[in-house]
CSV table of C-alpha atoms and ligand atoms in Angstrom, one decimal:
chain,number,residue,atom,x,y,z
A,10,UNK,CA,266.6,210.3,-130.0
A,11,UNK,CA,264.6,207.6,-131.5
A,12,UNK,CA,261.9,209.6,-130.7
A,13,UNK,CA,262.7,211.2,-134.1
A,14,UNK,CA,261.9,208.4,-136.2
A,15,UNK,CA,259.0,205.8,-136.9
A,16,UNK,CA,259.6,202.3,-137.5
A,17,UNK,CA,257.8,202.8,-140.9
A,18,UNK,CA,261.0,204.4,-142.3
A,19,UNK,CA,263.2,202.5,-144.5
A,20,UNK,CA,266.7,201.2,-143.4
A,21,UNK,CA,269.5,202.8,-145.7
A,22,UNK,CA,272.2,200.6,-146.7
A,23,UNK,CA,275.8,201.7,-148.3
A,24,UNK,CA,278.7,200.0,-150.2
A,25,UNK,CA,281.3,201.2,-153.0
A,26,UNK,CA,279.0,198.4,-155.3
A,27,UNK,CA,277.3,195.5,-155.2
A,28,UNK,CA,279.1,194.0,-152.0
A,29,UNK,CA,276.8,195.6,-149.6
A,30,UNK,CA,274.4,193.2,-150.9
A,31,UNK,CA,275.1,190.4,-149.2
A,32,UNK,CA,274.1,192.5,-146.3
A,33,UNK,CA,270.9,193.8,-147.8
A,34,UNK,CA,269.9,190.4,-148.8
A,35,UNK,CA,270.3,189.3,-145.0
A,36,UNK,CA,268.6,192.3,-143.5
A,37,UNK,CA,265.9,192.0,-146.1
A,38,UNK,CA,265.8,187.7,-145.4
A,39,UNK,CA,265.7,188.2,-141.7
A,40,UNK,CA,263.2,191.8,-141.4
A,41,UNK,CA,261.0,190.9,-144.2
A,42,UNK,CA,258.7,194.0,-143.1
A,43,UNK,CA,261.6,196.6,-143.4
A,44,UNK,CA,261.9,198.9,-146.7
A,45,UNK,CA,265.6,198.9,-147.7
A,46,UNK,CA,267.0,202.0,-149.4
A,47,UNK,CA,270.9,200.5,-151.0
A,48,UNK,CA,273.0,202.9,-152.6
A,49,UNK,CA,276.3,201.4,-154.1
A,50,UNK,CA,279.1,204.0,-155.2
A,51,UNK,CA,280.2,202.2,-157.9
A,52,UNK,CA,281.7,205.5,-159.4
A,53,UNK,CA,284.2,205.4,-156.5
A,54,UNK,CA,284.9,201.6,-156.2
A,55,UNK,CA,287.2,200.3,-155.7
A,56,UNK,CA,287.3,201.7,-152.2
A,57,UNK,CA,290.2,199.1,-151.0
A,58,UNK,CA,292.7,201.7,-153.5
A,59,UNK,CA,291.4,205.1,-152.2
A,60,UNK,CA,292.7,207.2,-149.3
A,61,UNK,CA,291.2,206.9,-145.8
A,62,UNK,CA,289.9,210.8,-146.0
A,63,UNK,CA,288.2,210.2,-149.8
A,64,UNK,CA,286.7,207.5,-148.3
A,65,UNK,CA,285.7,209.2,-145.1
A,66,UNK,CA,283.9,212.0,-147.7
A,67,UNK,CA,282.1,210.1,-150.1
A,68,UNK,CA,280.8,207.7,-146.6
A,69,UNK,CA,279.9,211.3,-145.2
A,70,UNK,CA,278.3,212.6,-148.8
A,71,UNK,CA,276.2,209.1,-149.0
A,72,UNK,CA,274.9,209.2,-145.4
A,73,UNK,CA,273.6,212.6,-146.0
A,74,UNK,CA,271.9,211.6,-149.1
A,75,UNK,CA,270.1,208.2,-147.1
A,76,UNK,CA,269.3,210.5,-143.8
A,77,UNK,CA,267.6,213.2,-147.0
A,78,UNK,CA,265.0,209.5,-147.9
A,79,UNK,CA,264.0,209.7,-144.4
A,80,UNK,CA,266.3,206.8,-143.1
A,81,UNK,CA,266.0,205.7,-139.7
A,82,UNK,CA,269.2,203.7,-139.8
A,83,UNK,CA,272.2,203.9,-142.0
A,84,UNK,CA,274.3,200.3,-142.4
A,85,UNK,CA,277.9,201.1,-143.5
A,86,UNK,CA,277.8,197.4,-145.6
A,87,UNK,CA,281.6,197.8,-146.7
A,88,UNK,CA,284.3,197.3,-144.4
A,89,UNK,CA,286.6,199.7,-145.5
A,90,UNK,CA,284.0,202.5,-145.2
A,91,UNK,CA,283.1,201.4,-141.8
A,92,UNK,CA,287.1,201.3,-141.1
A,93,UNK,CA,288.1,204.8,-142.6
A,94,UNK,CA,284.5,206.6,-142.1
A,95,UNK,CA,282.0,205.3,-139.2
A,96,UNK,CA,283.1,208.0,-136.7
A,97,UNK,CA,282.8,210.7,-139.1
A,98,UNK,CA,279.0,209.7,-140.4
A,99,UNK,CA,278.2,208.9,-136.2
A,100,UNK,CA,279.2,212.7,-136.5
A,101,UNK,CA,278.2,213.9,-139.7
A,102,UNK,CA,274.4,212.6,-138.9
A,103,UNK,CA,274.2,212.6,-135.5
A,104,UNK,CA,272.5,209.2,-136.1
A,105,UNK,CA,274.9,207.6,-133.0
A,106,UNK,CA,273.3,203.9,-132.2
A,107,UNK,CA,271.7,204.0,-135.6
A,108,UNK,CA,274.9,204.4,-137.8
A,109,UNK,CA,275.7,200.3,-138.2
A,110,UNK,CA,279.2,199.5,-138.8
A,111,UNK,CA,280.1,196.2,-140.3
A,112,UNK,CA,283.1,195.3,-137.9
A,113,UNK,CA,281.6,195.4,-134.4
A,114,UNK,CA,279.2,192.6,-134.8
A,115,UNK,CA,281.6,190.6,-136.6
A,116,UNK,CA,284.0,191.2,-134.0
A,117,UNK,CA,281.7,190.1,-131.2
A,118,UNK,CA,280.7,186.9,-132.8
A,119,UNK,CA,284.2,185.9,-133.3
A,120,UNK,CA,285.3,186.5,-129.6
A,121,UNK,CA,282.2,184.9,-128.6
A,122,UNK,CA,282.7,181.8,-131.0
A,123,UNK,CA,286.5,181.2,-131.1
A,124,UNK,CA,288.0,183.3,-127.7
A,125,UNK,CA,291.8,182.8,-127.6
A,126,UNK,CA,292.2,181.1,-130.8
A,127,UNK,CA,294.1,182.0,-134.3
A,128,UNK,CA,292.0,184.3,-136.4
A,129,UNK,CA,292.6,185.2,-140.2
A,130,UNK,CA,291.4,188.1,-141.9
A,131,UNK,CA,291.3,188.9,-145.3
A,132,UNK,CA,290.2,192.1,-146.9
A,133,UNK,CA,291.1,195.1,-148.8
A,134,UNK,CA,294.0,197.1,-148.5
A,135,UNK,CA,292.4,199.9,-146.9
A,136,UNK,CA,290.6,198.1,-144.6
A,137,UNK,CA,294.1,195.5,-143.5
A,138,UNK,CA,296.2,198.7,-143.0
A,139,UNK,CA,294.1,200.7,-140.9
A,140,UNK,CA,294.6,196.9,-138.1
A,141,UNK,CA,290.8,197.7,-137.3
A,142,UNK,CA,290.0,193.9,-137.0
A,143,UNK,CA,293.1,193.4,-134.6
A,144,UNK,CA,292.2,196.4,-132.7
A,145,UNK,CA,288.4,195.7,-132.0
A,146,UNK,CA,289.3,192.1,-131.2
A,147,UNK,CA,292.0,192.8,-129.2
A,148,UNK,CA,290.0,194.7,-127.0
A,149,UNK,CA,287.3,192.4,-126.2
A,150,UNK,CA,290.4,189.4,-125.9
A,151,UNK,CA,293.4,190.4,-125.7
A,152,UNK,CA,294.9,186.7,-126.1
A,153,UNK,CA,293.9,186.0,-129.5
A,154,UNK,CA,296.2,185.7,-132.5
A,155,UNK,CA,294.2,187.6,-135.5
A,156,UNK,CA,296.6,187.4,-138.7
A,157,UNK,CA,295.5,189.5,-141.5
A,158,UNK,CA,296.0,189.6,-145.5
A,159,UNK,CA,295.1,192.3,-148.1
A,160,UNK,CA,293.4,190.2,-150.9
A,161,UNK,CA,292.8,193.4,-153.0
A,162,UNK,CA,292.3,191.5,-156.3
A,163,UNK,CA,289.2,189.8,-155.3
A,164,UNK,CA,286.9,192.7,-154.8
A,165,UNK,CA,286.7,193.9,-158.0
A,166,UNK,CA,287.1,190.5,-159.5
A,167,UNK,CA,284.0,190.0,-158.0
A,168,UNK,CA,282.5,193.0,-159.0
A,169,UNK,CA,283.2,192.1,-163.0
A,170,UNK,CA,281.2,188.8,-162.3
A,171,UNK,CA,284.2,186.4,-162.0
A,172,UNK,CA,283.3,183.9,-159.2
A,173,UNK,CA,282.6,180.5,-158.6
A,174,UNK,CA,284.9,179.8,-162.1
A,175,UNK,CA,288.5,178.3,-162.8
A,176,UNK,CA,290.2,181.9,-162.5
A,177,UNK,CA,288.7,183.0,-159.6
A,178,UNK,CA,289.2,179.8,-157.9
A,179,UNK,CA,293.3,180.0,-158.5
A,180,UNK,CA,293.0,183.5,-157.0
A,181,UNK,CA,291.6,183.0,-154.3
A,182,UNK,CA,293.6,179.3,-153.6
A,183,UNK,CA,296.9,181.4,-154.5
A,184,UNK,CA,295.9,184.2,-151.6
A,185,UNK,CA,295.0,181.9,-149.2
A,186,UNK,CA,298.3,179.7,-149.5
A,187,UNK,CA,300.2,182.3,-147.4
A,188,UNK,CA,302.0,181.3,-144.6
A,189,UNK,CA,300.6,183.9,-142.7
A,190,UNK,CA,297.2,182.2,-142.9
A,191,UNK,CA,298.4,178.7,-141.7
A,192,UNK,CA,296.7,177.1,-138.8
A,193,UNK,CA,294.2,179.5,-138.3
A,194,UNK,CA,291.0,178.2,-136.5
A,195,UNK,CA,288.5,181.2,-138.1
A,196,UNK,CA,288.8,183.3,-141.4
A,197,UNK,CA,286.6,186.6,-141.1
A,198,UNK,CA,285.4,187.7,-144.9
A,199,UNK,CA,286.3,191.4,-144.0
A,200,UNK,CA,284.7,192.6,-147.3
A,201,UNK,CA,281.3,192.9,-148.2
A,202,UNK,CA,282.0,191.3,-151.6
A,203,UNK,CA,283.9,188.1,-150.4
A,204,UNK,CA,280.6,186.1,-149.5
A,205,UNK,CA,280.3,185.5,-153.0
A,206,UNK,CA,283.3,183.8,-153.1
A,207,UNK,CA,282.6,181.8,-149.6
A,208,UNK,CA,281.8,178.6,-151.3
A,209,UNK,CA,285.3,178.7,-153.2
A,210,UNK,CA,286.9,179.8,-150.0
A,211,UNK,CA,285.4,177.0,-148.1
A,212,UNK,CA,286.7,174.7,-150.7
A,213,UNK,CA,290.2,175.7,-150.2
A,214,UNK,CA,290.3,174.8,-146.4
A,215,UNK,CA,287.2,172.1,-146.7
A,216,UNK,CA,285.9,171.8,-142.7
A,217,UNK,CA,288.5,172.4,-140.4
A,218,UNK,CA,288.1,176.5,-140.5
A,219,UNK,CA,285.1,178.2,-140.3
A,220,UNK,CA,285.0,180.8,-142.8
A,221,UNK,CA,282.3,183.7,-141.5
A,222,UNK,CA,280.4,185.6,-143.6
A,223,UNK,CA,279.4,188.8,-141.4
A,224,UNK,CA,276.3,189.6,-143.0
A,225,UNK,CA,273.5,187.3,-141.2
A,226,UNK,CA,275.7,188.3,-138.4
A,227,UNK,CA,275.5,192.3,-139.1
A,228,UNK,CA,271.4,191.1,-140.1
A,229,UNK,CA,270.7,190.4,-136.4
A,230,UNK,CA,273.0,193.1,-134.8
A,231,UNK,CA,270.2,195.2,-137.0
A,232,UNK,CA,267.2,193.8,-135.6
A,233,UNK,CA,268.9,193.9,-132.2
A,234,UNK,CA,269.7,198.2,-133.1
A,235,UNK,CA,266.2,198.0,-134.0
A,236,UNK,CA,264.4,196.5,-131.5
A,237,UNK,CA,266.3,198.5,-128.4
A,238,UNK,CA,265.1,201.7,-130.1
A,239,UNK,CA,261.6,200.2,-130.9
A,240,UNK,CA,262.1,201.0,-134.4
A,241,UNK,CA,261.6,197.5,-135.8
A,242,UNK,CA,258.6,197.4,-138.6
A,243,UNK,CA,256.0,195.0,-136.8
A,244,UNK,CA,253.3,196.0,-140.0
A,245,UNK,CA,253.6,193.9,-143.2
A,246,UNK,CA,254.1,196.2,-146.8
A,247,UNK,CA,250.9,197.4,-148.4
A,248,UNK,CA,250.9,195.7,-151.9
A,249,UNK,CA,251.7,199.4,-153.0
A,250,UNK,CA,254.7,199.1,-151.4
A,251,UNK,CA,255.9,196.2,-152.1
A,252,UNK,CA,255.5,197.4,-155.9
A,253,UNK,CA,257.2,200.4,-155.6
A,254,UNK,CA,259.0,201.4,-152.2
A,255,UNK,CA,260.0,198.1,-150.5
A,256,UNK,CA,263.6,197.9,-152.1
A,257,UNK,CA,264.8,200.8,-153.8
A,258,UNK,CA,268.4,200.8,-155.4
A,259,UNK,CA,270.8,204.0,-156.2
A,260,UNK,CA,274.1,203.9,-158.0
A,261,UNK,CA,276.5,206.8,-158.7
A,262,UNK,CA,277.5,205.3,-161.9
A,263,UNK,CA,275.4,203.1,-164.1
A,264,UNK,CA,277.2,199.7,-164.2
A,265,UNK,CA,275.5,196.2,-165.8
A,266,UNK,CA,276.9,194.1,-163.5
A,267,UNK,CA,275.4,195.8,-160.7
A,268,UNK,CA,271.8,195.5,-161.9
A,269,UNK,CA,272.8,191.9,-163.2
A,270,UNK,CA,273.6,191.3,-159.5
A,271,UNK,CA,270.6,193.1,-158.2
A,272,UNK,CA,268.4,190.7,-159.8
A,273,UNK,CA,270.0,187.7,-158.7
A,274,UNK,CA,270.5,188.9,-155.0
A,275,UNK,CA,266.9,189.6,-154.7
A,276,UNK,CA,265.3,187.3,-157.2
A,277,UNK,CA,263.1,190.3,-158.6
A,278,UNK,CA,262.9,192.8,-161.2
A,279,UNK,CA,265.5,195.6,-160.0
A,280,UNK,CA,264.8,199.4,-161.1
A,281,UNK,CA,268.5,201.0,-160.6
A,282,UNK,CA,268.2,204.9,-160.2
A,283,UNK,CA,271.3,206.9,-161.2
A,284,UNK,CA,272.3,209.1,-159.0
A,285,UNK,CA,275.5,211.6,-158.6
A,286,UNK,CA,275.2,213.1,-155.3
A,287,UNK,CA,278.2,214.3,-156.0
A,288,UNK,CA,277.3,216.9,-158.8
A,289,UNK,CA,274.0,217.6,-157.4
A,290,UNK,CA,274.7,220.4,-155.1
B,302,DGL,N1,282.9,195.8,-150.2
B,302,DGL,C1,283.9,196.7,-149.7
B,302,DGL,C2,284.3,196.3,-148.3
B,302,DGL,O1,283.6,195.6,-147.6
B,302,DGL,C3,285.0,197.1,-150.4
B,302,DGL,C4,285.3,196.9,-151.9
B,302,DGL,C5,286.0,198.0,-152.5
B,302,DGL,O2,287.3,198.0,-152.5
B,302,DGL,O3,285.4,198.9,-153.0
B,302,DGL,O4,285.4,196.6,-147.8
């Protein structure tokens, strides 16, 4: 099936905003050669709120648009999405090993790193009710304790450009003061957003839990993807490129923040491209 694509073609990368970032900034940091096409559905966000099947739709929709820019891999960067849509878009596109979900890797490393121990979990609503953490953990080790909390206020907190401040700080110390969190040897960020707050979540517990932030481990799962299908970019960016294709960044709803983020994630002038896929067709 890789047959089907080059190693020239971009890598697409999906979120409801600007969480999906984090993971673009890590695929980006570790596959410096790869052109990165992000589109962030901030006309749907919060996704955390939304049903499992509107979710399912606009993941499907958003796909479609990426495989349409010649993707030759599709990362689902939100958790919820990969939760309530990844078997539907392995469908939709027919993409299989080259639709990336956000909760296997992250699952792996934390069996791999802390087997049989107490794991938290904190992400949206969506992503806490559908138990796909506990279920994908469970079946790799069926021994370990994995505790998990909807912490839907910090999503779009983040999203407005409250972190690493007094408010978001009582937040997030007010969330994780639940009982349910206590003694727990890992916390899993299950949100795309949350590594913005990691610092301020570190904080709270100081060294004696490791608090992971999946996207350097999503980053190599990527490379790994990559690399099976010999579809990893070995050939540097033309200065052309670089100028105008190496990172290009669609939203379905213009916000500020998002291209206030962009800049700062990347450290670059960011050209956001407006773009309802939604009343296209
Ligand atoms: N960043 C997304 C995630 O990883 C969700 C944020 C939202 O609620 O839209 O789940």
């Amino acid at each position: 099936m890789s047959i089907d694509f080059k190693p020239s073609q971009p890598i697409g990368i999906f979120d409801s905003g600007i969480g999906g970032l984090t993971v673009a900034r890590a695929i980006t940091k570790l596959l410096p050669n790869e052109q990165i096409i992000y589109f962030g559905d901030t006309a749907h966000m919060p996704y955390g709120e939304k049903s499992a099947e509107a979710i399912k739709n606009y993941s499907i929709k958003i796909a479609d648009f990426l495989k349409t820019k010649n993707c030759k891999m599709i990362v689902i960067a939100c958790n919820t999405a990969s939760a309530a849509g990844f078997k539907a878009v392995v469908k939709s596109t027919g993409m299989k090993d080259l639709i990336v979900n956000v909760i296997d890797p992250a699952a792996a490393y934390v069996v791999k790193n802390h087997y049989r121990e107490k794991i938290g979990v904190i992400a949206t609503k969506r992503t806490i009710g559908s138990n796909v953490y506990a279920k994908r953990i469970a079946s790799l080790d069926p021994i370990a304790d994995v505790v998990q909390l909807a912490t839907p206020l910090l999503a779009p907190m983040i999203e407005e450009g409250f972190y690493n401040n007094k408010i978001s700080q009582t937040i997030i110390n007010s969330y994780l003061s639940k009982s349910k969190l206590n003694k727990i040897n890992a916390l899993i960020l299950g949100c795309t957003h949350y590594p913005l707050v990691k610092n301020e979540i570190q904080k709270f517990y100081g060294k004696s839990v490791e608090v992971i932030d999946t996207s350097e481990i999503v980053a190599q799962y990527v490379k790994a993807v990559l690399e099976k299908h010999y579809l990893l970019n070995l050939t540097k960016p033309s200065k052309m490129i670089l100028a105008n294709k190496a990172k290009q960044f669609f939203v379905s709803d213009f916000t500020q923040s998002f291209e206030e983020s962009s800049k700062i994630f990347f450290n670059e002038k960011v050209k956001l491209k407006q773009c309802n896929i939604w009343e296209d067709k």
